[in-house]
Amino acid sequence: MVVFTDEKFVLGTILSSLFGFLILYTLYGTNCDNKRKKRIETGCNDYAAAAERKTECCSPENASGSDVIIVGAGVAGAALAYALGKVLRLSLKKIKSFVIISPKTYCFLILNGQLFANLQDGRQVHVIERDMREPDRIVGELLQPGGYFKLIELGLGDCLEEIDAQQVLGYALFKDGKSTRLSYPLEKFHSDVAGRSFHNGRFIQRMRGKVARLPNVLLEQGTVTCLLEENGTVKGVQYKIKDGKEIRAYAPLTIVCDGCFSKMRQNLCNSKVDVPSCCVGLLLDNCQLPFPNHGHVILADPSPILIYPISSTQVRCLVDIPGQKLPPIANGKMAKYLKNMVASQIPFELHDSFISAIDKGNIKTMPNRGMRADPRYTPGAFLLGDAFNMRHPLTGGGMTVTLSDIVILRDLLKPLHDLNNTAAVTECLKSFYTLRKPVASTINILAGALYMVFSVHHDQARKEMRQACFDYLSLRGEFSSGPMGLLSGLSPCPLNLVFHFFGVAIYAAGRLLLPLPSLQGICTGGRIISNALRIIFPIIRAEGVSQTFFPLMVLALQRITVNEYLKW
């Protein structure tokens, strides 16, 4: 039955819908199988097919009745659970074309004189989280504007409300007593579009609360001990609840989102975890930042310091210490190191608060882990979030990459009628690994390259490049807006990143040749270009050259076109 959503014919629409309901109900039993087969064969992605996925994705071997098991309910796990499990409500009034009414697909509501259709499009999701208490971490506190866009797209933007989240409009860069302000290129966006910084635990608890309210999502506390495999295919997980009882849960797809300390990573990827440095976190109270609503990066000795607000009264300070060996906190050596080696490099507006935070003794540490995305194709399971891909936190891009990944994965999984079709899911994941590259590779390469450039080095060429990077960004215009567009996730483009990176190197080398070139200047300039190549090329190679710069070609080889993705 065809229903047109014209305001003048609301009563006629309702009566026609009811009449169509009776007819379709009579014909439903004999025509259902033929219609379903036709939709599958023709790749139809209409609303009725979307709703049928909800009722048919469970197979007899799926004993727990779940479509997806998600291990972990941090930022990645909670956002993914909401994306896969939420219920869509569509107003027929807003649909310009006609809609086919199916008795199994829609139920009608009349609200404020409008006709609505309630479309069940969520999957059955089982989330298992080790600890439901509010996390207390020093990472995952800065969301770039590109990540904010993805959060809104997932329907989770309200999770930033009522947690005293702060707008972030850009960065301030400090070096040798000088500073420059670098703003996000937000001129073309609504005034609400900006970065956000907040308490990580408050944000996660808001997301968990929203996920827990979904009727088809089970959020449970438990510790996953292992993946359950059968003939090389993951069928579910085994987990232990609070009383020590071990339970097995089954689903056609298991997604591991248990963070940077993942215990199941080794089963699902080939990557080696590198720890180039560690972060020492302090919480500064009641202090005024030199540049309000900005992150602050101090090019300190020996490595950068990152400072940003996480509430209206508190500021996070992350001190990077190279290597894996830190001064002990218990015997006071860490406090001594921070006072003697770091305090003098902190902007004077924050100096007293920095010393006060040290004296309070609430010092936290966290290893800065780097891990490239190198999946091991395991039917029935894969990794997501920090369990899958990590980079240095200097650029604050981790959550942006994760939320972007979730949007892509949600769109790719949406048309899959049956997640028990392991081959189809595997092909979907291959496409996911390619489609994520433009955003993920841009942020990963930028984080690794900037950390190496901003860190102090004994080589004069590296010192020149560090100074040139500060001066290049201070030129404003495209010299700052281009890199800030990359860092913010608003314009992720690996080729543009390479252009600006070598722009810094050429700028550093070129000014050594002015006003007249000298032998020493030529030699140093040559070493600058050589260092630039040695910094960025290994990072690009680790990301994958073809997927990073030619994702469309890779997709074509995988027989999945961009048009198909956009249609999904």
Coordinates of C-alpha atoms in Angstrom, one line a residue:
M1 CA 0.0 0.0 0.0
V2 CA 1.4 3.4 -0.9
V3 CA 0.9 6.3 1.6
F4 CA 1.6 9.9 0.7
T5 CA 2.5 12.1 3.6
D6 CA 0.6 15.3 2.8
E7 CA -0.8 17.3 5.8
K8 CA -4.1 17.9 4.1
F9 CA -4.8 14.2 4.0
V10 CA -3.8 13.0 7.5
L11 CA -7.2 11.3 8.1
G12 CA -7.1 9.6 4.7
T13 CA -3.5 8.6 5.3
I14 CA -4.5 6.8 8.5
L15 CA -7.5 5.0 7.0
S16 CA -5.5 4.0 4.0
S17 CA -2.7 2.7 6.2
L18 CA -5.1 0.6 8.3
F19 CA -6.7 -0.8 5.1
G20 CA -3.3 -1.6 3.7
F21 CA -2.4 -3.2 7.0
L22 CA -5.3 -5.7 6.6
I23 CA -4.4 -6.5 3.0
L24 CA -0.8 -7.0 3.7
Y25 CA -1.4 -9.1 6.8
T26 CA -3.5 -11.5 4.7
L27 CA -0.9 -11.7 2.0
Y28 CA 2.1 -11.6 4.3
G29 CA 2.4 -15.4 5.0
T30 CA 2.5 -16.4 1.4
N31 CA 4.6 -13.6 0.0
C32 CA 7.1 -12.9 2.8
D33 CA 9.8 -15.4 1.7
N34 CA 9.6 -14.4 -2.0
K35 CA 9.9 -10.7 -1.1
R36 CA 12.8 -11.3 1.3
K37 CA 14.7 -13.3 -1.3
K38 CA 14.1 -10.6 -3.9
R39 CA 15.4 -7.9 -1.6
I40 CA 18.6 -9.9 -0.9
E41 CA 19.2 -10.6 -4.5
T42 CA 18.7 -7.1 -5.7
G43 CA 20.6 -5.5 -2.8
C44 CA 17.6 -3.6 -1.7
N45 CA 18.2 -1.4 1.3
D46 CA 14.8 0.0 2.1
Y47 CA 13.3 0.6 5.5
A48 CA 11.4 -2.7 5.6
A49 CA 14.6 -4.7 5.0
A50 CA 16.3 -2.7 7.7
A51 CA 13.6 -3.7 10.2
E52 CA 13.7 -7.4 9.2
R53 CA 17.3 -7.5 10.1
K54 CA 16.3 -7.0 13.7
T55 CA 14.2 -10.1 13.9
E56 CA 16.1 -12.5 11.6
C57 CA 19.8 -12.0 12.5
C58 CA 19.7 -14.5 15.4
S59 CA 20.4 -18.1 14.4
P60 CA 19.8 -21.3 16.4
E61 CA 23.5 -21.6 17.2
N62 CA 23.5 -18.2 18.8
A63 CA 22.4 -19.4 22.2
S64 CA 22.6 -16.0 24.0
G65 CA 20.4 -14.3 21.4
S66 CA 22.9 -11.5 20.8
D67 CA 24.0 -10.2 17.4
V68 CA 27.2 -8.6 18.7
I69 CA 29.3 -9.0 21.8
I70 CA 31.4 -5.9 22.7
V71 CA 34.2 -6.4 25.2
G72 CA 34.7 -3.1 27.1
A73 CA 32.5 -0.1 27.7
G74 CA 35.0 2.7 27.5
V75 CA 34.7 5.4 24.8
A76 CA 35.0 2.9 22.0
G77 CA 32.8 0.2 23.4
A78 CA 30.0 2.5 24.7
A79 CA 29.9 4.5 21.4
L80 CA 29.8 1.3 19.3
A81 CA 27.1 -0.3 21.4
Y82 CA 24.9 2.8 21.0
A83 CA 25.6 3.0 17.3
L84 CA 24.6 -0.7 16.7
G85 CA 21.8 -0.9 19.2
K86 CA 19.9 2.3 19.1
V87 CA 16.3 2.5 17.9
L88 CA 15.5 4.8 15.0
R89 CA 12.3 6.8 15.0
L90 CA 11.3 8.2 11.6
S91 CA 8.5 10.7 11.0
L92 CA 6.5 9.8 7.8
K93 CA 5.7 13.5 7.4
K94 CA 9.3 14.2 6.7
I95 CA 9.6 11.6 3.9
K96 CA 8.9 13.3 0.6
S97 CA 8.5 10.1 -1.4
F98 CA 6.1 7.2 -0.7
V99 CA 6.7 4.5 1.8
I100 CA 5.6 0.8 1.6
I101 CA 3.8 -0.1 4.8
S102 CA 4.5 -3.6 6.3
P103 CA 2.7 -4.9 9.4
K104 CA 5.9 -6.3 10.8
T105 CA 7.9 -3.2 10.2
Y106 CA 5.9 -0.3 11.6
C107 CA 3.5 0.7 14.4
F108 CA 1.7 4.0 14.1
L109 CA 1.6 6.9 16.7
I110 CA -0.2 10.2 16.4
L111 CA 1.7 12.9 18.2
N112 CA 0.8 16.6 18.0
G113 CA -1.3 15.8 14.9
Q114 CA 1.6 14.1 13.0
L115 CA 1.8 10.6 11.8
F116 CA 4.9 8.8 13.0
A117 CA 6.4 5.4 12.2
N118 CA 8.5 3.5 14.8
L119 CA 11.3 1.7 13.0
Q120 CA 13.2 -0.9 15.0
D121 CA 16.7 -0.9 13.4
G122 CA 18.9 -1.8 16.3
R123 CA 20.8 -5.1 16.8
Q124 CA 20.9 -7.1 20.0
V125 CA 24.1 -6.1 21.7
H126 CA 25.8 -7.6 24.7
V127 CA 28.4 -5.3 26.3
I128 CA 30.7 -6.8 29.0
E129 CA 32.8 -4.3 31.0
R130 CA 35.3 -5.2 33.7
D131 CA 34.6 -2.2 36.0
M132 CA 31.5 -0.1 35.9
R133 CA 32.8 2.5 38.3
E134 CA 33.7 5.9 37.0
P135 CA 37.2 5.7 35.5
D136 CA 40.0 8.0 36.8
R137 CA 42.4 8.4 34.0
I138 CA 44.7 11.1 32.6
V139 CA 44.1 10.3 28.9
G140 CA 40.9 10.5 26.7
E141 CA 40.2 14.0 27.9
L142 CA 40.5 16.0 24.7
L143 CA 38.2 15.6 21.7
Q144 CA 39.1 17.4 18.5
P145 CA 36.4 19.2 16.4
G146 CA 36.4 16.3 13.9
G147 CA 35.7 13.9 16.7
Y148 CA 33.0 16.2 18.0
F149 CA 31.3 16.0 14.6
K150 CA 31.4 12.2 14.7
L151 CA 30.0 12.2 18.2
I152 CA 27.1 14.3 17.0
E153 CA 26.6 11.9 14.0
L154 CA 26.4 9.0 16.4
G155 CA 23.7 10.7 18.4
L156 CA 25.9 11.0 21.5
G157 CA 26.5 14.8 21.5
D158 CA 24.4 15.2 24.7
C159 CA 26.9 13.1 26.6
L160 CA 29.1 16.3 26.7
E161 CA 26.3 18.1 28.6
E162 CA 26.2 18.4 32.4
I163 CA 29.9 17.3 32.8
D164 CA 31.4 20.8 32.8
A165 CA 33.0 20.2 29.4
Q166 CA 35.1 23.1 28.0
Q167 CA 35.2 24.4 24.4
V168 CA 38.6 24.2 22.8
L169 CA 39.2 26.6 20.0
G170 CA 42.8 25.8 19.1
Y171 CA 46.3 25.6 20.5
A172 CA 48.9 27.9 21.9
L173 CA 52.5 27.0 21.2
F174 CA 55.3 28.1 23.6
K175 CA 59.1 28.0 23.0
D176 CA 61.9 29.9 24.7
G177 CA 59.6 32.5 26.2
K178 CA 57.7 33.2 23.0
S179 CA 54.2 32.1 22.1
T180 CA 51.9 31.9 19.2
R181 CA 48.2 31.1 19.0
L182 CA 46.9 28.6 16.4
S183 CA 43.2 28.5 15.9
Y184 CA 41.1 25.7 14.4
P185 CA 39.8 26.7 10.9
L186 CA 36.2 27.0 12.1
E187 CA 35.1 30.0 10.1
K188 CA 32.7 27.9 7.9
F189 CA 31.1 26.1 10.8
H190 CA 28.4 26.8 13.4
S191 CA 29.6 28.6 16.5
D192 CA 29.0 25.4 18.6
V193 CA 31.6 23.5 16.5
A194 CA 34.9 23.3 18.4
G195 CA 37.0 20.8 20.3
R196 CA 35.9 19.7 23.8
S197 CA 37.9 18.8 26.9
F198 CA 36.5 17.1 30.0
H199 CA 36.9 14.6 32.7
N200 CA 37.3 11.3 31.0
G201 CA 35.3 9.4 33.7
R202 CA 32.3 11.7 33.6
F203 CA 32.1 11.4 29.8
I204 CA 32.3 7.6 29.9
Q205 CA 29.6 7.4 32.6
R206 CA 27.3 9.6 30.6
M207 CA 27.8 7.3 27.6
R208 CA 27.2 4.2 29.6
G209 CA 24.0 5.6 31.0
K210 CA 22.7 6.3 27.6
V211 CA 23.6 2.9 26.3
A212 CA 22.0 1.2 29.3
R213 CA 18.7 2.8 28.5
L214 CA 18.5 1.0 25.1
P215 CA 16.1 -1.9 25.4
N216 CA 18.1 -4.2 23.1
V217 CA 21.5 -3.6 24.7
L218 CA 22.6 -5.6 27.7
L219 CA 25.3 -3.8 29.7
E220 CA 26.9 -6.2 32.2
Q221 CA 29.9 -6.2 34.5
G222 CA 32.3 -9.0 34.1
T223 CA 35.9 -9.9 33.2
V224 CA 36.3 -11.6 29.8
T225 CA 38.9 -14.3 30.1
C226 CA 39.1 -15.7 26.6
L227 CA 37.5 -15.9 23.2
L228 CA 35.6 -19.0 22.3
E229 CA 36.7 -20.4 19.0
E230 CA 35.4 -23.3 16.8
N231 CA 37.2 -24.4 13.7
G232 CA 39.1 -21.1 13.6
T233 CA 36.0 -18.9 14.0
V234 CA 35.3 -16.9 17.1
K235 CA 31.8 -17.8 18.4
G236 CA 31.7 -15.7 21.5
V237 CA 33.5 -15.1 24.9
Q238 CA 33.9 -16.6 28.3
Y239 CA 33.7 -14.2 31.2
K240 CA 33.7 -14.2 34.9
I241 CA 31.1 -12.2 37.0
K242 CA 31.5 -10.8 40.4
D243 CA 30.7 -13.9 42.4
G244 CA 33.4 -15.8 40.4
K245 CA 31.0 -17.7 38.2
E246 CA 32.2 -18.3 34.6
I247 CA 29.7 -17.7 31.9
R248 CA 29.8 -18.2 28.1
A249 CA 28.1 -15.8 25.7
Y250 CA 27.7 -16.4 22.0
A251 CA 27.2 -14.1 19.1
P252 CA 28.1 -14.1 15.4
L253 CA 30.4 -11.1 15.9
T254 CA 32.6 -10.2 18.8
I255 CA 34.3 -6.8 18.9
V256 CA 37.1 -6.3 21.4
C257 CA 37.3 -2.7 22.7
D258 CA 39.2 -3.3 26.0
G259 CA 41.7 -0.4 25.7
C260 CA 45.4 0.0 25.5
F261 CA 46.1 -2.8 27.9
S262 CA 44.1 -5.3 26.0
K263 CA 44.7 -8.9 26.9
M264 CA 43.2 -10.3 23.7
R265 CA 45.1 -8.1 21.3
Q266 CA 47.7 -10.8 20.6
N267 CA 44.9 -13.1 19.2
L268 CA 43.6 -10.5 16.7
C269 CA 46.5 -8.5 15.4
N270 CA 50.2 -8.7 14.6
S271 CA 51.3 -5.3 15.8
K272 CA 54.1 -4.7 18.3
V273 CA 53.4 -2.0 20.9
D274 CA 56.1 0.7 21.2
V275 CA 56.5 2.9 24.3
P276 CA 58.7 5.9 23.3
S277 CA 57.8 7.8 26.5
C278 CA 55.6 8.2 29.5
C279 CA 53.2 10.9 30.6
V280 CA 53.1 12.3 34.1
G281 CA 49.7 13.8 34.8
L282 CA 48.9 16.6 37.3
L283 CA 45.7 18.4 38.0
L284 CA 46.0 22.2 38.4
D285 CA 43.2 23.9 40.4
N286 CA 41.8 27.4 40.1
C287 CA 44.3 28.8 37.6
Q288 CA 44.0 31.0 34.6
L289 CA 45.4 29.8 31.3
P290 CA 47.4 32.3 29.2
F291 CA 45.0 31.5 26.3
P292 CA 41.6 30.6 27.6
N293 CA 39.8 27.7 25.7
H294 CA 43.0 26.6 24.1
G295 CA 45.3 23.7 24.5
H296 CA 48.9 24.7 25.4
V297 CA 51.9 22.9 24.0
I298 CA 55.2 23.8 25.5
L299 CA 58.3 22.9 23.5
A300 CA 60.3 22.0 26.6
D301 CA 63.5 20.2 27.3
P302 CA 63.7 17.3 26.7
S303 CA 60.2 16.8 25.3
P304 CA 56.8 18.6 25.0
I305 CA 54.4 19.4 27.8
L306 CA 50.7 19.5 27.1
I307 CA 48.2 21.6 29.1
Y308 CA 44.5 22.0 28.6
P309 CA 41.3 22.7 30.7
I310 CA 39.1 19.7 31.7
S311 CA 36.5 21.8 33.7
S312 CA 35.8 25.3 34.6
T313 CA 38.1 25.1 37.6
Q314 CA 40.7 22.4 36.7
V315 CA 43.5 22.2 34.2
R316 CA 45.3 19.0 33.1
C317 CA 49.1 19.1 32.7
L318 CA 50.8 16.2 31.0
V319 CA 54.6 16.1 31.2
D320 CA 56.2 13.8 28.7
I321 CA 59.3 12.0 29.9
P322 CA 61.2 10.0 27.2
G323 CA 61.9 6.3 27.8
Q324 CA 60.1 3.8 30.0
K325 CA 62.0 4.4 33.2
L326 CA 60.5 7.1 35.4
P327 CA 61.7 8.6 38.7
P328 CA 59.8 6.9 41.5
I329 CA 56.9 8.7 43.0
A330 CA 56.9 7.0 46.4
N331 CA 60.3 8.3 47.5
G332 CA 59.8 11.8 46.3
K333 CA 62.2 11.6 43.3
M334 CA 59.4 12.4 40.8
A335 CA 58.3 15.5 42.7
K336 CA 62.0 16.6 42.8
Y337 CA 62.3 16.0 39.1
L338 CA 59.2 18.0 38.3
K339 CA 60.2 20.9 40.4
N340 CA 63.9 21.1 39.3
M341 CA 63.6 20.2 35.6
V342 CA 60.1 21.1 34.5
A343 CA 58.7 23.9 36.7
S344 CA 60.9 26.6 35.2
Q345 CA 59.6 25.8 31.7
I346 CA 55.9 26.2 32.7
P347 CA 54.3 29.6 31.8
F348 CA 54.5 31.9 34.8
E349 CA 50.7 32.2 34.9
L350 CA 50.6 28.5 35.8
H351 CA 53.8 28.1 37.8
D352 CA 52.4 28.4 41.3
S353 CA 49.5 26.1 40.5
F354 CA 52.0 23.6 39.1
I355 CA 54.1 23.6 42.3
S356 CA 50.9 23.3 44.4
A357 CA 49.8 20.3 42.4
I358 CA 53.1 18.6 43.0
D359 CA 52.9 19.2 46.7
K360 CA 49.4 17.7 46.9
G361 CA 51.0 14.5 45.6
N362 CA 48.3 13.4 43.3
I363 CA 50.7 12.4 40.5
K364 CA 49.6 9.9 37.9
T365 CA 51.6 8.2 35.2
M366 CA 50.7 6.5 31.9
P367 CA 52.9 5.0 29.2
N368 CA 52.5 6.6 25.8
R369 CA 51.9 3.6 23.6
G370 CA 52.1 3.5 19.9
M371 CA 50.7 0.6 17.8
R372 CA 50.0 0.5 14.1
A373 CA 46.8 -1.1 12.8
D374 CA 47.9 -4.5 11.6
P375 CA 44.9 -6.8 11.9
R376 CA 45.0 -10.6 11.8
Y377 CA 41.9 -11.6 10.0
T378 CA 40.0 -13.8 12.5
P379 CA 36.5 -14.8 11.4
G380 CA 33.9 -13.7 14.0
A381 CA 36.1 -11.1 15.8
F382 CA 38.2 -8.0 15.5
L383 CA 39.6 -5.1 17.5
L384 CA 38.6 -1.5 17.8
G385 CA 39.7 1.6 19.7
D386 CA 43.0 1.7 21.6
A387 CA 43.1 -2.1 21.5
F388 CA 43.5 -1.8 17.8
N389 CA 45.4 1.4 17.0
M390 CA 47.3 3.8 19.2
R391 CA 49.5 6.9 18.7
H392 CA 51.3 9.5 20.8
P393 CA 48.7 11.6 22.8
L394 CA 50.5 14.9 21.8
T395 CA 47.8 15.7 19.2
G396 CA 44.9 14.5 21.3
G397 CA 43.5 12.5 18.3
G398 CA 42.8 9.1 19.8
M399 CA 39.0 9.6 20.4
T400 CA 38.7 11.3 17.0
V401 CA 40.1 8.2 15.2
T402 CA 38.0 5.9 17.3
L403 CA 34.7 7.7 16.7
S404 CA 35.4 8.0 13.0
D405 CA 36.1 4.2 12.9
I406 CA 32.7 3.6 14.6
V407 CA 30.8 5.7 12.1
I408 CA 32.4 3.8 9.2
L409 CA 31.9 0.4 10.8
R410 CA 28.2 1.2 11.6
D411 CA 27.6 2.2 8.0
L412 CA 29.3 -0.9 6.6
L413 CA 27.5 -3.3 8.9
K414 CA 24.1 -1.7 8.4
P415 CA 23.1 -3.5 5.2
L416 CA 24.3 -6.9 6.3
H417 CA 21.2 -9.0 6.8
D418 CA 22.9 -11.8 8.7
L419 CA 26.0 -11.5 10.7
N420 CA 26.4 -15.3 10.7
N421 CA 27.5 -14.9 7.1
T422 CA 31.2 -14.9 8.1
A423 CA 32.4 -14.3 4.5
A424 CA 30.3 -11.2 4.1
V425 CA 31.4 -9.8 7.5
T426 CA 35.1 -10.5 6.7
E427 CA 34.8 -8.6 3.4
C428 CA 33.1 -5.8 5.2
L429 CA 36.0 -5.6 7.7
K430 CA 38.5 -5.5 4.8
S431 CA 36.7 -2.5 3.5
F432 CA 36.6 -0.9 6.9
Y433 CA 40.4 -1.2 7.3
T434 CA 40.8 0.8 4.0
L435 CA 38.0 3.3 4.5
R436 CA 39.4 4.3 7.9
K437 CA 42.8 5.2 6.6
P438 CA 42.4 8.8 5.4
V439 CA 41.4 9.9 8.9
A440 CA 43.4 7.4 11.0
S441 CA 46.6 7.7 9.0
T442 CA 46.6 11.5 8.9
I443 CA 46.3 11.7 12.7
N444 CA 48.7 8.8 13.4
I445 CA 51.4 10.2 11.1
L446 CA 51.0 13.7 12.4
A447 CA 51.2 12.6 16.1
G448 CA 54.4 10.5 15.4
A449 CA 56.1 13.2 13.3
L450 CA 55.3 16.1 15.6
Y451 CA 56.5 14.3 18.7
M452 CA 59.9 13.6 17.0
V453 CA 60.2 17.2 15.7
F454 CA 59.2 18.8 19.0
S455 CA 61.5 16.7 21.2
V456 CA 65.0 18.0 21.9
H457 CA 67.8 16.3 19.9
H458 CA 71.6 16.7 20.0
D459 CA 71.8 17.1 16.2
Q460 CA 71.9 20.7 15.1
A461 CA 69.8 19.9 12.1
R462 CA 67.0 18.6 14.3
K463 CA 67.2 21.7 16.5
E464 CA 66.9 23.9 13.4
M465 CA 63.9 21.9 12.3
R466 CA 62.3 22.3 15.7
Q467 CA 62.7 26.0 15.6
A468 CA 61.5 26.2 12.0
C469 CA 58.4 24.3 12.9
F470 CA 57.5 26.9 15.5
D471 CA 58.3 29.8 13.1
Y472 CA 56.4 28.1 10.2
L473 CA 53.2 27.8 12.3
S474 CA 53.6 31.4 13.5
L475 CA 53.4 32.7 9.9
R476 CA 49.6 32.3 10.2
G477 CA 47.4 32.0 7.1
E478 CA 47.6 28.6 5.3
F479 CA 50.8 27.9 7.2
S480 CA 48.9 27.4 10.4
S481 CA 45.3 26.7 9.2
G482 CA 46.4 23.8 7.0
P483 CA 48.2 21.9 9.8
M484 CA 45.5 22.8 12.3
G485 CA 42.9 21.4 9.9
L486 CA 44.8 18.2 9.9
L487 CA 45.2 18.1 13.6
S488 CA 41.6 18.9 14.3
G489 CA 40.3 16.1 12.1
L490 CA 38.3 18.6 10.1
S491 CA 40.3 18.1 6.8
P492 CA 42.1 14.8 7.1
C493 CA 44.4 14.4 4.0
P494 CA 47.6 12.5 4.2
L495 CA 49.0 14.1 1.1
N496 CA 48.4 17.6 2.6
L497 CA 50.2 16.5 5.7
V498 CA 53.2 15.4 3.7
F499 CA 53.1 18.7 1.9
H500 CA 53.2 20.8 5.1
F501 CA 55.8 18.5 6.8
F502 CA 58.3 19.0 3.9
G503 CA 57.2 22.7 3.8
V504 CA 58.7 23.0 7.3
A505 CA 61.9 21.1 6.3
I506 CA 62.4 23.3 3.2
Y507 CA 61.7 26.4 5.2
A508 CA 64.3 25.4 7.8
A509 CA 66.9 24.5 5.2
G510 CA 66.2 27.5 2.9
R511 CA 66.7 30.2 5.5
L512 CA 70.1 28.8 6.3
L513 CA 71.1 29.8 2.8
L514 CA 70.2 33.5 3.4
P515 CA 71.5 36.0 2.8
L516 CA 74.4 34.1 1.2
P517 CA 74.8 30.4 1.3
S518 CA 77.7 29.0 3.3
L519 CA 79.3 25.5 3.3
Q520 CA 78.0 24.9 6.9
G521 CA 74.5 26.1 6.0
I522 CA 74.4 23.9 2.9
C523 CA 75.5 20.8 5.0
T524 CA 73.0 21.6 7.8
G525 CA 70.2 22.1 5.3
G526 CA 71.0 18.8 3.6
R527 CA 70.9 17.1 7.0
I528 CA 67.5 18.7 7.7
I529 CA 66.0 17.3 4.6
S530 CA 67.6 13.9 5.3
N531 CA 66.2 14.0 8.9
A532 CA 62.7 14.8 7.6
L533 CA 62.8 11.8 5.3
R534 CA 64.0 9.5 8.1
I535 CA 61.2 10.8 10.4
I536 CA 58.2 10.6 8.2
F537 CA 58.8 7.8 5.7
P538 CA 59.0 5.0 8.4
I539 CA 55.7 6.2 9.9
I540 CA 54.1 6.3 6.4
R541 CA 55.4 2.8 5.6
A542 CA 54.0 1.4 8.8
E543 CA 50.6 2.9 8.0
G544 CA 50.6 1.4 4.5
V545 CA 51.4 3.5 1.5
S546 CA 48.7 2.2 -0.8
Q547 CA 45.8 2.3 1.7
T548 CA 46.9 5.7 3.0
F549 CA 47.3 7.6 -0.3
F550 CA 45.2 5.4 -2.7
P551 CA 42.3 4.1 -0.7
L552 CA 39.9 4.2 -3.7
M553 CA 42.3 2.0 -5.7
V554 CA 42.4 -0.5 -2.9
L555 CA 38.6 -0.5 -2.6
A556 CA 38.3 -1.1 -6.3
L557 CA 40.6 -4.1 -6.0
Q558 CA 38.4 -5.3 -3.2
R559 CA 35.4 -5.0 -5.5
I560 CA 33.7 -2.5 -3.2
T561 CA 33.2 0.9 -4.7
V562 CA 32.8 4.2 -2.9
N563 CA 29.4 4.6 -4.5
E564 CA 28.3 1.4 -2.8
Y565 CA 29.6 2.7 0.5
L566 CA 27.9 6.0 0.2
K567 CA 24.6 4.3 -0.8
W568 CA 24.9 2.2 2.4

